[in-house]
Tab-separated table of C-alpha atoms in Angstrom:
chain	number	residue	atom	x	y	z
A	65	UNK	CA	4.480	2.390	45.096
A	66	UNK	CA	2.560	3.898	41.926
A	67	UNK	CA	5.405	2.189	39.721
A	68	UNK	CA	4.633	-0.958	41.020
A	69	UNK	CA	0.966	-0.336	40.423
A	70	UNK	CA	1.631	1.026	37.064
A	71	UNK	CA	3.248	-2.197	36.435
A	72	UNK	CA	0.489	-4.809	37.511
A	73	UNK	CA	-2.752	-3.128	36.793
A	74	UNK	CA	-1.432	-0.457	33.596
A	75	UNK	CA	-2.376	-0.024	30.692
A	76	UNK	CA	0.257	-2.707	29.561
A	77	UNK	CA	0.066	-4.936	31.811
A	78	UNK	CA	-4.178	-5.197	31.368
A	79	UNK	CA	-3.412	-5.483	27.594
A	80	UNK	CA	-0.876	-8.283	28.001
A	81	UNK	CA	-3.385	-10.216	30.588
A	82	UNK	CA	-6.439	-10.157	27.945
A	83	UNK	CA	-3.304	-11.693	25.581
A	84	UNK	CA	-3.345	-14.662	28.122
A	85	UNK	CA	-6.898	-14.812	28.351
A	86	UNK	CA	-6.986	-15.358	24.832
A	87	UNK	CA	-4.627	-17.938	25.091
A	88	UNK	CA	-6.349	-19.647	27.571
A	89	UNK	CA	-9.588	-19.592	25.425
A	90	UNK	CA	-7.690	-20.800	22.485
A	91	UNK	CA	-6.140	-23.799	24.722
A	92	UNK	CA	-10.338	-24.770	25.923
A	93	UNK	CA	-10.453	-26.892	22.515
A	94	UNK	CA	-7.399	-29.032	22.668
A	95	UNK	CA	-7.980	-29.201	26.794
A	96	UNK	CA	-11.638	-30.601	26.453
A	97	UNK	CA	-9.742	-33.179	23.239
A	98	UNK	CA	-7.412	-33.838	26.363
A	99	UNK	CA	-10.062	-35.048	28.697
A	100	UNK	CA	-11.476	-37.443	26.190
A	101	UNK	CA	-8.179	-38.919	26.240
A	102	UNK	CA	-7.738	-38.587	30.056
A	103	UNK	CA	-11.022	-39.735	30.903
A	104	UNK	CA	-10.438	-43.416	29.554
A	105	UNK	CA	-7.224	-44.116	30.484
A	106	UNK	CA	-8.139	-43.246	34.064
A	107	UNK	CA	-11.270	-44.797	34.389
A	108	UNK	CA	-12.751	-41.156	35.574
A	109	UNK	CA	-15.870	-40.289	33.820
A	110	UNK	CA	-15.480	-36.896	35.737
A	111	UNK	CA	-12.535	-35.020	34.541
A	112	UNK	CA	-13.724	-32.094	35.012
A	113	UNK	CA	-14.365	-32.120	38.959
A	114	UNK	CA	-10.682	-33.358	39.603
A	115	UNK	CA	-7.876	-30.728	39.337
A	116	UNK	CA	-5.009	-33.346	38.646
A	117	UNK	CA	-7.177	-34.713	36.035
A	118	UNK	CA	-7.792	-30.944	34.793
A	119	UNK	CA	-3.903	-30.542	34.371
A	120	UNK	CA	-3.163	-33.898	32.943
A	121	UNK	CA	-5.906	-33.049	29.910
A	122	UNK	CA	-4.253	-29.561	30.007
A	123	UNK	CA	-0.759	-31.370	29.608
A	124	UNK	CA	-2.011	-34.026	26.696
A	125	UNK	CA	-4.103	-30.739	24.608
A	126	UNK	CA	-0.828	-28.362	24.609
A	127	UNK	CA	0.941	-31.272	22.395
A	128	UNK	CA	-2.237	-31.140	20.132
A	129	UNK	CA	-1.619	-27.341	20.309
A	130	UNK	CA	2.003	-27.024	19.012
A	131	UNK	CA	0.661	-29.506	15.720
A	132	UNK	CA	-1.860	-27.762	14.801
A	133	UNK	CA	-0.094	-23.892	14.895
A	134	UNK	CA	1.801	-25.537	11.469
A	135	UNK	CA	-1.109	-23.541	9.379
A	136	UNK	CA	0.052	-20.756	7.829
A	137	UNK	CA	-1.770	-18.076	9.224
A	138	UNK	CA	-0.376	-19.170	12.776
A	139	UNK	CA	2.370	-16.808	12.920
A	140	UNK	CA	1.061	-13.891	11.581
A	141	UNK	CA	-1.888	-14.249	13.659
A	142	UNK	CA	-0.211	-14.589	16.301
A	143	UNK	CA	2.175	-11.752	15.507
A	144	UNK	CA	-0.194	-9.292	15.238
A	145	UNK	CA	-2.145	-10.784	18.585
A	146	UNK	CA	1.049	-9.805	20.049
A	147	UNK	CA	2.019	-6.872	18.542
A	148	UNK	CA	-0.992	-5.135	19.673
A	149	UNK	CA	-1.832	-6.558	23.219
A	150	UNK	CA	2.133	-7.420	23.975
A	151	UNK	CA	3.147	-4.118	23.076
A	152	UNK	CA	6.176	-5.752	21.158
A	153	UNK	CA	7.824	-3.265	17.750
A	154	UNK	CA	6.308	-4.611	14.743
A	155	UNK	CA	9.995	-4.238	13.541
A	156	UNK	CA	10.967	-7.576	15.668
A	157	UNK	CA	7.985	-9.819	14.409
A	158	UNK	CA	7.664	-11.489	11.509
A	159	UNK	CA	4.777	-10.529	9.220
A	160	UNK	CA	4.623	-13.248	7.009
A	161	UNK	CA	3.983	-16.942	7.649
A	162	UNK	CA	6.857	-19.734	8.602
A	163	UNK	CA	8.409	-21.829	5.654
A	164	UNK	CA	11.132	-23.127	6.770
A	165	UNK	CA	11.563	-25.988	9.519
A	166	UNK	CA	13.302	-24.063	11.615
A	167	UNK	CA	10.894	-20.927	11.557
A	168	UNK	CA	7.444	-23.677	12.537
A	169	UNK	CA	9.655	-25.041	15.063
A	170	UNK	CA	9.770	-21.549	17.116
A	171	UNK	CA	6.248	-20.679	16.017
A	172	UNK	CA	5.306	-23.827	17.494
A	173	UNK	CA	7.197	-23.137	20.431
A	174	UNK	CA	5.776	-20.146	20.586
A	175	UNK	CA	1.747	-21.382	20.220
A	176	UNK	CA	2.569	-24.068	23.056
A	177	UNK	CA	3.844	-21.514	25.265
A	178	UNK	CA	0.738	-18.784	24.836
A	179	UNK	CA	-1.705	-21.625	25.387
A	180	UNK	CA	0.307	-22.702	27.936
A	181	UNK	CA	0.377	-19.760	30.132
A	182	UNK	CA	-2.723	-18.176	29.056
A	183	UNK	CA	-4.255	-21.453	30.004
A	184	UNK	CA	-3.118	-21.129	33.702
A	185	UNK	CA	-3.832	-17.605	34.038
A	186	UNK	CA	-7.299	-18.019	32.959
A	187	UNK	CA	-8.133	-20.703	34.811
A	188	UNK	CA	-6.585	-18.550	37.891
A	189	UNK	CA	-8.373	-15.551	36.473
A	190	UNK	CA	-11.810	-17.655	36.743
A	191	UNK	CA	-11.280	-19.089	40.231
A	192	UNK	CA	-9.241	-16.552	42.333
A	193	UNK	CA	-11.304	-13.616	42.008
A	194	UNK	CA	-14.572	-14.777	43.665
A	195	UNK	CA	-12.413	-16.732	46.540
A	196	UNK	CA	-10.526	-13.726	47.139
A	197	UNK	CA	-13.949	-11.923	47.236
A	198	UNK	CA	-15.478	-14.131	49.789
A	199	UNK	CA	-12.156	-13.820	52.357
A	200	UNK	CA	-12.676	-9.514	52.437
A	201	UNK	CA	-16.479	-9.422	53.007
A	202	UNK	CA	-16.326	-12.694	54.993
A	203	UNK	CA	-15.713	-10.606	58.756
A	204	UNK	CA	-18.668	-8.830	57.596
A	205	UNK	CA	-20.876	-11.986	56.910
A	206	UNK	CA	-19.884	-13.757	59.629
A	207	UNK	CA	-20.553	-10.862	61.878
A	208	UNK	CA	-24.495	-10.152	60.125
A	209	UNK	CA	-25.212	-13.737	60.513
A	210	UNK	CA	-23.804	-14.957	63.304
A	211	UNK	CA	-22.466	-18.256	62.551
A	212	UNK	CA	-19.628	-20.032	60.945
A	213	UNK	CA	-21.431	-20.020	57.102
A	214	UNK	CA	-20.427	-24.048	56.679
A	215	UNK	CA	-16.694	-22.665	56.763
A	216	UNK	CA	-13.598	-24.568	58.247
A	217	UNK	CA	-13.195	-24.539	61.664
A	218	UNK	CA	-9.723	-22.518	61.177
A	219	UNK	CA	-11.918	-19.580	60.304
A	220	UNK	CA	-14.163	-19.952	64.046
A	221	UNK	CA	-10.863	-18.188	65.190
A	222	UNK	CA	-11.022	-14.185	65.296
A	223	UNK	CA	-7.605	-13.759	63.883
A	224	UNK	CA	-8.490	-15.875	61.258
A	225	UNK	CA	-11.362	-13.933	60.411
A	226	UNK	CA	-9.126	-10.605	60.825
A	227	UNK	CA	-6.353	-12.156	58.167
A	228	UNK	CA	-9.245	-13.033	56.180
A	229	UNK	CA	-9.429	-9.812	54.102
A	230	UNK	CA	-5.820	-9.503	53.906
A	231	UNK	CA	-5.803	-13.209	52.375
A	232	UNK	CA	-8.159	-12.071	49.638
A	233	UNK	CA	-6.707	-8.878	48.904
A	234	UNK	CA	-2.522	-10.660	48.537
A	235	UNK	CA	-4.724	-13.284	46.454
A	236	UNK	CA	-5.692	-10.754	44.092
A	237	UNK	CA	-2.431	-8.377	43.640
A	238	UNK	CA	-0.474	-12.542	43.669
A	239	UNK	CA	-2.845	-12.758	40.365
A	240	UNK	CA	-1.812	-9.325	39.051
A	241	UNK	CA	1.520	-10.215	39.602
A	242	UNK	CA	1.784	-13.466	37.727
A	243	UNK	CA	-0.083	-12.355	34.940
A	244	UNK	CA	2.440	-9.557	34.299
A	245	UNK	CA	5.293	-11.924	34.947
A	246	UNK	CA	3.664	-14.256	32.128
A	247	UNK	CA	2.968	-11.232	30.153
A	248	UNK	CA	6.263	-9.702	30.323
A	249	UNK	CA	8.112	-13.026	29.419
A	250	UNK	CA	5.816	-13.722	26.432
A	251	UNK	CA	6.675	-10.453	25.388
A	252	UNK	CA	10.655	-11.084	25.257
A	253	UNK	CA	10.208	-14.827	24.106
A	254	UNK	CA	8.101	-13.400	20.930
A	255	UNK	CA	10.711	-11.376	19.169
A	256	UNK	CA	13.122	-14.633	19.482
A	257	UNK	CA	10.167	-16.723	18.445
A	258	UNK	CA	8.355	-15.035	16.151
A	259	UNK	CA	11.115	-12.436	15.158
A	260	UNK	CA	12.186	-12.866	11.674
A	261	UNK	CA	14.948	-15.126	10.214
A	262	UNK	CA	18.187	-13.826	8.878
A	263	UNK	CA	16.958	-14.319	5.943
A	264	UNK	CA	14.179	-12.618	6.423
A	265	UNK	CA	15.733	-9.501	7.495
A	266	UNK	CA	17.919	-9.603	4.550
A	267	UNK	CA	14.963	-9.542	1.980
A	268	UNK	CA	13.536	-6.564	4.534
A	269	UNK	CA	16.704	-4.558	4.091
A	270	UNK	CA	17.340	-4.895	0.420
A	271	UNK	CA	13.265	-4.362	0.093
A	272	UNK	CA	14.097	-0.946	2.256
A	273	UNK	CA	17.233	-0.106	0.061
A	274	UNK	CA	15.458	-0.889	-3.222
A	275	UNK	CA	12.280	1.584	-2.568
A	276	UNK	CA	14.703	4.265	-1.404
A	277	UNK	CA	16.771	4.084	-4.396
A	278	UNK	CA	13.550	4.521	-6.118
A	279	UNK	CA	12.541	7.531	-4.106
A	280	UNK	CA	16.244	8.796	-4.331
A	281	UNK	CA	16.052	8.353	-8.213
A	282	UNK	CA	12.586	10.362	-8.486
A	283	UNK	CA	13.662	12.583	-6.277
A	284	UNK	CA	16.628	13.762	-8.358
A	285	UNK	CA	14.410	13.598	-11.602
A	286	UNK	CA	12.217	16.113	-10.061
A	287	UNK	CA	14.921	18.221	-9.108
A	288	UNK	CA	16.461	17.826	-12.257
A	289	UNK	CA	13.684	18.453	-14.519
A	290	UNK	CA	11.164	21.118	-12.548
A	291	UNK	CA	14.300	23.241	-11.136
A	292	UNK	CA	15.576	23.348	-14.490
A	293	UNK	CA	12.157	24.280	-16.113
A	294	UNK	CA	11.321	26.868	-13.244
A	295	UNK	CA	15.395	28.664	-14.068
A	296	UNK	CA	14.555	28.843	-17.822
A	297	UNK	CA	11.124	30.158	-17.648
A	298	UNK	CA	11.882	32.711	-15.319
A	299	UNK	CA	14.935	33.742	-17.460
A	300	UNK	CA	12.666	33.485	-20.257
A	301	UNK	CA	9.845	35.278	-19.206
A	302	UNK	CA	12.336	38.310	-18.220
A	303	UNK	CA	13.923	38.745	-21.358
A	304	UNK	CA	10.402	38.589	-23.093
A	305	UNK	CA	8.896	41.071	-21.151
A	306	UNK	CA	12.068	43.421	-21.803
A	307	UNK	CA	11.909	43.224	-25.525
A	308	UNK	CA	8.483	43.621	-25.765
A	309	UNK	CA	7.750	46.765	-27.254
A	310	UNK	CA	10.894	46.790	-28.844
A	311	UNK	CA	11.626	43.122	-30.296
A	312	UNK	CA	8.146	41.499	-30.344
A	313	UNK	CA	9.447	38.539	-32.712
A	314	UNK	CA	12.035	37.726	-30.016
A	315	UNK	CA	8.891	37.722	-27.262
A	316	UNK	CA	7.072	35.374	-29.235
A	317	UNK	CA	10.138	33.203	-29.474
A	318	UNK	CA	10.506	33.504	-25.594
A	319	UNK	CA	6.716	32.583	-24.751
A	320	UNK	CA	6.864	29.830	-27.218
A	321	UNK	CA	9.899	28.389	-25.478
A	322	UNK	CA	7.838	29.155	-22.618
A	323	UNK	CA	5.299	26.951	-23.471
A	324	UNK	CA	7.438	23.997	-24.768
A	325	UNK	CA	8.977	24.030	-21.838
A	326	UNK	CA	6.292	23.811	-19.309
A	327	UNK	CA	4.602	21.181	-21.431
A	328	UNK	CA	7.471	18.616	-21.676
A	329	UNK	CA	8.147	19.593	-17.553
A	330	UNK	CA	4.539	18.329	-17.345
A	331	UNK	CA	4.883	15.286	-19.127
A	332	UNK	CA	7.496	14.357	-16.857
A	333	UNK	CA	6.242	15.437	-13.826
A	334	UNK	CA	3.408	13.102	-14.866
A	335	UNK	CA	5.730	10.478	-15.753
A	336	UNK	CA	6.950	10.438	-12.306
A	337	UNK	CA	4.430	10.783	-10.131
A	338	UNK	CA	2.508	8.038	-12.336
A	339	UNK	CA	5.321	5.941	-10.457
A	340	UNK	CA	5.129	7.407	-6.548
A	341	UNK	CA	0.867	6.352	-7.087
A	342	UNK	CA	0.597	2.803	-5.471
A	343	UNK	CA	-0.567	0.872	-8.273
A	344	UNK	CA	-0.070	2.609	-11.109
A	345	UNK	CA	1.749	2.242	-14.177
A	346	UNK	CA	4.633	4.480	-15.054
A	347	UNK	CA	3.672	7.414	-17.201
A	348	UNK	CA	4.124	7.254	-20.793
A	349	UNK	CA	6.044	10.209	-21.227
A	350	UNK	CA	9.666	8.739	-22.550
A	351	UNK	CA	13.005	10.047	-20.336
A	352	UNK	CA	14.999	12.461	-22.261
A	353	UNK	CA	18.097	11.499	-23.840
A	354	UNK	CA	20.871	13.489	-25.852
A	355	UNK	CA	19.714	12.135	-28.542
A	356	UNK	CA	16.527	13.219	-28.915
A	357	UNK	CA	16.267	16.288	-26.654
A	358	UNK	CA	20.015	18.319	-26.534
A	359	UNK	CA	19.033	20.332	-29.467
A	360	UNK	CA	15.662	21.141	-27.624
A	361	UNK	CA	17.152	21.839	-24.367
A	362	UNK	CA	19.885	24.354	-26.048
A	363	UNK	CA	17.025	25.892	-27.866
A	364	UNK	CA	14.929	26.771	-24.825
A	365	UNK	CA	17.747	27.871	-22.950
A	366	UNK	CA	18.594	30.265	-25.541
A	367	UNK	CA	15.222	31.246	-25.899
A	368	UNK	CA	15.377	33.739	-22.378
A	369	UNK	CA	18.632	35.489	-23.981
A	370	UNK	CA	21.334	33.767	-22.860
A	371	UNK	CA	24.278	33.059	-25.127
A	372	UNK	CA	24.986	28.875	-25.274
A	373	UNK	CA	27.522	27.688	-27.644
A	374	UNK	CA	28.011	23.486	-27.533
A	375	UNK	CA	30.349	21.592	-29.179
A	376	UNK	CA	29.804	18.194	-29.437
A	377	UNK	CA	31.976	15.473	-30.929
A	378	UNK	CA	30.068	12.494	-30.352
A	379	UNK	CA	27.423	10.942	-31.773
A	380	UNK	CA	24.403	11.048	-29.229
A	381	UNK	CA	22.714	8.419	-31.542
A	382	UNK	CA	25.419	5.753	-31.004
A	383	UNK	CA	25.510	6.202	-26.613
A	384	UNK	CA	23.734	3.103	-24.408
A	385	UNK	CA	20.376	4.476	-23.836
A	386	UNK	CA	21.234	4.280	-19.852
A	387	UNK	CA	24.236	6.313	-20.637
A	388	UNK	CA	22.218	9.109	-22.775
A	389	UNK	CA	19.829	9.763	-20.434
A	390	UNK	CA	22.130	9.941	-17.653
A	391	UNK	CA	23.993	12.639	-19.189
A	392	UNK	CA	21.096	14.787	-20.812
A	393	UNK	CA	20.554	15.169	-17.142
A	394	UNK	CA	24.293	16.395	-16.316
A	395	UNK	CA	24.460	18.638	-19.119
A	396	UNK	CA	20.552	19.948	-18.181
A	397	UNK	CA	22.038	20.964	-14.328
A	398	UNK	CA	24.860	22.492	-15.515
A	399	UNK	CA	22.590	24.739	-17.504
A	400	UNK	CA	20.158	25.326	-15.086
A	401	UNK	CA	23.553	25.859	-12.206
A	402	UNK	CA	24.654	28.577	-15.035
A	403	UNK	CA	21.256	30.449	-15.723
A	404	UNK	CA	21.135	30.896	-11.957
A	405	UNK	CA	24.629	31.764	-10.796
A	406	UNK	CA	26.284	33.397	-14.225
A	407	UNK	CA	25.072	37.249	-14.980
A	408	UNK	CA	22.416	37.582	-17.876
A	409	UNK	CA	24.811	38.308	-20.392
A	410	UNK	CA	27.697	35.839	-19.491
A	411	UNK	CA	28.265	33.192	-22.029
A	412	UNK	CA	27.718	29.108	-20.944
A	413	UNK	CA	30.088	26.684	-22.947
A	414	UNK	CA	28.877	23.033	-23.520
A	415	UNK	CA	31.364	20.684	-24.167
A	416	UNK	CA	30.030	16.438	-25.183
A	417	UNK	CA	32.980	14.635	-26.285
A	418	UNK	CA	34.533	10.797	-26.262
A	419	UNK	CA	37.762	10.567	-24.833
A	420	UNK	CA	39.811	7.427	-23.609
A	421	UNK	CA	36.611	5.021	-23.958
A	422	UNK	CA	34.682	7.912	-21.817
A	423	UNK	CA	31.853	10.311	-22.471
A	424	UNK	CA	33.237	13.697	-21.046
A	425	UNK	CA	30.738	16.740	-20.353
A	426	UNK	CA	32.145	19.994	-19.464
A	427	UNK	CA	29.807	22.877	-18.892
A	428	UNK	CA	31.302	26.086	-18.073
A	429	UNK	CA	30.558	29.824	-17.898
A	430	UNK	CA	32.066	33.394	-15.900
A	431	UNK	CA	31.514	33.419	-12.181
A	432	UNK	CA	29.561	36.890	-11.845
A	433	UNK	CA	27.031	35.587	-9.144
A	434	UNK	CA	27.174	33.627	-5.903
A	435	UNK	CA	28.790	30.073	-6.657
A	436	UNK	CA	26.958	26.916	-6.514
A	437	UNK	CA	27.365	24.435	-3.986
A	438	UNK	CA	30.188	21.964	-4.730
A	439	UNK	CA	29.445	18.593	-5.965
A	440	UNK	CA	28.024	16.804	-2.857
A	441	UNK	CA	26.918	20.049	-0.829
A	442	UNK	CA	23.722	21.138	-3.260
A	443	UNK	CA	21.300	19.025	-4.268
A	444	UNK	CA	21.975	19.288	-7.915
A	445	UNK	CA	25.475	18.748	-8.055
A	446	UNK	CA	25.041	16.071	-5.481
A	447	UNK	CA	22.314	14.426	-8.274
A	448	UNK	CA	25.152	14.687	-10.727
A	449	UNK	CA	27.941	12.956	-8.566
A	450	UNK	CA	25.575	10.233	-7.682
A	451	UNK	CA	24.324	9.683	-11.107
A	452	UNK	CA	27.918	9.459	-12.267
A	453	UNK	CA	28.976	7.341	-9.778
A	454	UNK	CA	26.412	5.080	-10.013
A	455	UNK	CA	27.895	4.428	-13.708
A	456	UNK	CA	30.944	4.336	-13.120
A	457	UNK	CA	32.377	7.428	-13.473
A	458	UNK	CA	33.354	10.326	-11.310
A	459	UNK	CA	32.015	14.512	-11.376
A	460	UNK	CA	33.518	17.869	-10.330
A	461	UNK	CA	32.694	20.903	-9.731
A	462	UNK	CA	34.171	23.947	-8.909
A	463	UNK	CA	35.923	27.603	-9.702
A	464	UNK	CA	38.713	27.761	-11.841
A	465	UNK	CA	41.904	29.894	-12.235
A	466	UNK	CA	40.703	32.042	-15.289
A	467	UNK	CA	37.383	32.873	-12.808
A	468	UNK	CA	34.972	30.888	-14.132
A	469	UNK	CA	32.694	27.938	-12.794
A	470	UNK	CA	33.320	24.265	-14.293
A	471	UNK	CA	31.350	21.900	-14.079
A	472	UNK	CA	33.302	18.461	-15.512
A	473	UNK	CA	31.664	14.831	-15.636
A	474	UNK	CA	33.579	12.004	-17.288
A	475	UNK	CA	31.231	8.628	-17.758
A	476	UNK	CA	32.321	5.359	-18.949
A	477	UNK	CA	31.046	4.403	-22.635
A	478	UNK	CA	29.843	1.436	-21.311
A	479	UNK	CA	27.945	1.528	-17.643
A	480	UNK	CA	29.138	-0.513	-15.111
A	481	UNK	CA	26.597	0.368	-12.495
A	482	UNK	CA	27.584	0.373	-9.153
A	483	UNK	CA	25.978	-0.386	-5.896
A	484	UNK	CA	24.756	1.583	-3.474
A	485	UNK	CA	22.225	4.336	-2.685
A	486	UNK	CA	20.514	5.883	-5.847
């Protein structure tokens, strides 16, 4: 019994009958343009005081109705009129207004239909109520004052005047019940009528897929650049503060790395959350490339002690800017991968070289702490694969025989980017 009241007098359903209401107010206009027609042709100069006259001016304003929800701001209007009193997912509307033929046809549709009901169930709304009032007090009336009250001579009967109450009160919860009937069938009609196109969900999802790529993307840049900074200034910061009675040149060398390092992490940290603020323009500070910043990033990572030999037989200057960037990035999470898994004294081997039309990075050092994840369990050596998948190209990582840790990325000269999360 309480789901049934829960259903024609909750929450929902009181929200979905002021949607009708609304509808009805919206159809008073193109009723009362109706009657003007109506009025004429029938020769009645009362509309008004004739129901069949009522519905026939109801009947000629709901064609007025569907022409004139063409404007643009029909369907969002009437999206959001939905969204909030139907309780239907904003996921299933459309925001946005129709273009096509096919997407004013349903909004029109639509319109007509909202009027339409909301039309009836406000006019029952205004009407029912106060006759449904009269039949429960009317045993008391009739009882205070004695006489019939003008009423039909049915109601001189004293079972009539027992039903009487029971009358009103079905007349009421027969109200309730239609308007959540007409609420509950707007609210499946609205998704198919003012749901969005194929189309439309198309643009959605590649709108969806494009901002998390761009999330993805910062997301590994973060990683990439702060969990490297945060390895080598640690590492840095211990070796200083072990030399420093005894080496203070090599301290100074340390804090100075130190400080280079933090303030290009900055710079980049600004860079990218200059693109996560809403309106914003990137941040100036350029990406890194090979080109420009290997010799930096070696330096600094020497800087905290630990030996780094590179060999590189390529010409940084010469790589696709794309390409350079991409694999500063590889070679700057195998470095930070080695200062936090290799012992303090183990030696890290960079290898940059162009083999078979590819750019092949190897960085590798002695296994003397716990292994990293392999590519595709941590986060940085997932960053790697997806960065050299998305150009093309394919990333390992992993233990070797001869007990060390190898990292290996092989990335086509020229990028062929690839689709698919970023």
């Amino acid at each position: 019994m309480s789901g049934v009241a829960r259903l024609l007098f909750g929450r929902r359903a009181r929200l979905r009958w002021i949607h009708l209401v609304l509808g009805g107010a919206l159809a008073v206009p193109y009723v009362l343009v109706g009657s003007v027609v109506i009025g004429p042709a029938t020769g009645f100069a009362d509309v008004f005081g004739s129901l069949p006259l009522q519905l026939a001016s109801f009947a000629v304003g709901l064609p007025l109705a569907a022409v004139t929800s063409l404007f643009p701001l029909t369907r969002p209007l009437e999206s959001a009129a939905v969204r909030w009193l139907g309780g239907v997912d904003a996921d299933r509307l459309a925001p946005g207004p129709a273009r096509t033929r096919g997407e004013k046809g349903r909004t029109a549709a639509w319109f007509t239909l909202h009027l339409g009901f909301g039309g009836i169930i406000a006019g029952m709304s205004l009407a029912l109520p106060p006759f449904a009032v009269t039949l429960i007090v009317l045993p008391v009336l009739a009882a205070v004052r004695g006489d019939r009250l003008g009423l039909p001579e049915v109601l001189d009967h004293a079972w009539a005047l027992t039903l009487a109450p029971v009358a009103g009160t079905v007349s009421l919860v027969a109200l309730a019940g239609c308007a959540a009937g007409c609420g509950a069938l707007l609210a499946r009609w609205a998704p198919l009528l003012l749901g969005p196109t194929p189309r439309e969900r198309l643009a959605a999802a590649e709108a969806r897929a494009a901002d998390l790529a761009v999330r993805n993307r910062l997301a590994r840049e973060l990683h990439d650049s702060v969990g490297h900074a945060l390895s080598a200034v640690t590492l840095q910061a211990g070796a200083a503060r072990r030399v420093l009675d005894s080496d203070p040149e090599f301290a100074r060398e340390a804090l100075a790395a130190i400080e280079d390092t933090t303030r290009r992490t900055v710079g980049e940290l600004d860079a990218v959350l200059g693109v996560l603020r809403e309106g914003d323009a990137p941040g100036t500070a350029p990406a890194p490339t090979l080109a420009a910043d290997l010799d930096g990033l070696l330096r600094r990572t020497r800087a905290g002690g630990r030996r780094v030999s590179a060999a590189v037989d390529a010409d940084p200057e010469a790589l696709p800017p794309l390409l350079s960037r991409e694999a500063y990035r590889i070679v700057q999470e195998g470095l930070s991968n080695a200062l936090k898994h290799a012992g303090e004294r183990a030696p890290v081997e960079v290898r940059i070289a162009v083999a078979g039309g590819d750019l092949e990075i190897t960085v590798e050092n002695p296994v003397t702490g716990p292994a990293p994840s392999r590519a595709g369990g941590g986060h940085g050596l997932r960053g790697i694969a997806d960065r050299a998948r998305l150009l093309g190209g394919t990333a390992t990582a992993g233990p070797t025989p001869a007990q060390t840790w190898r990292l290996h990325a092989r990335l086509p000269m020229t990028p062929t980017p690839t689709r698919g999360p970023a």
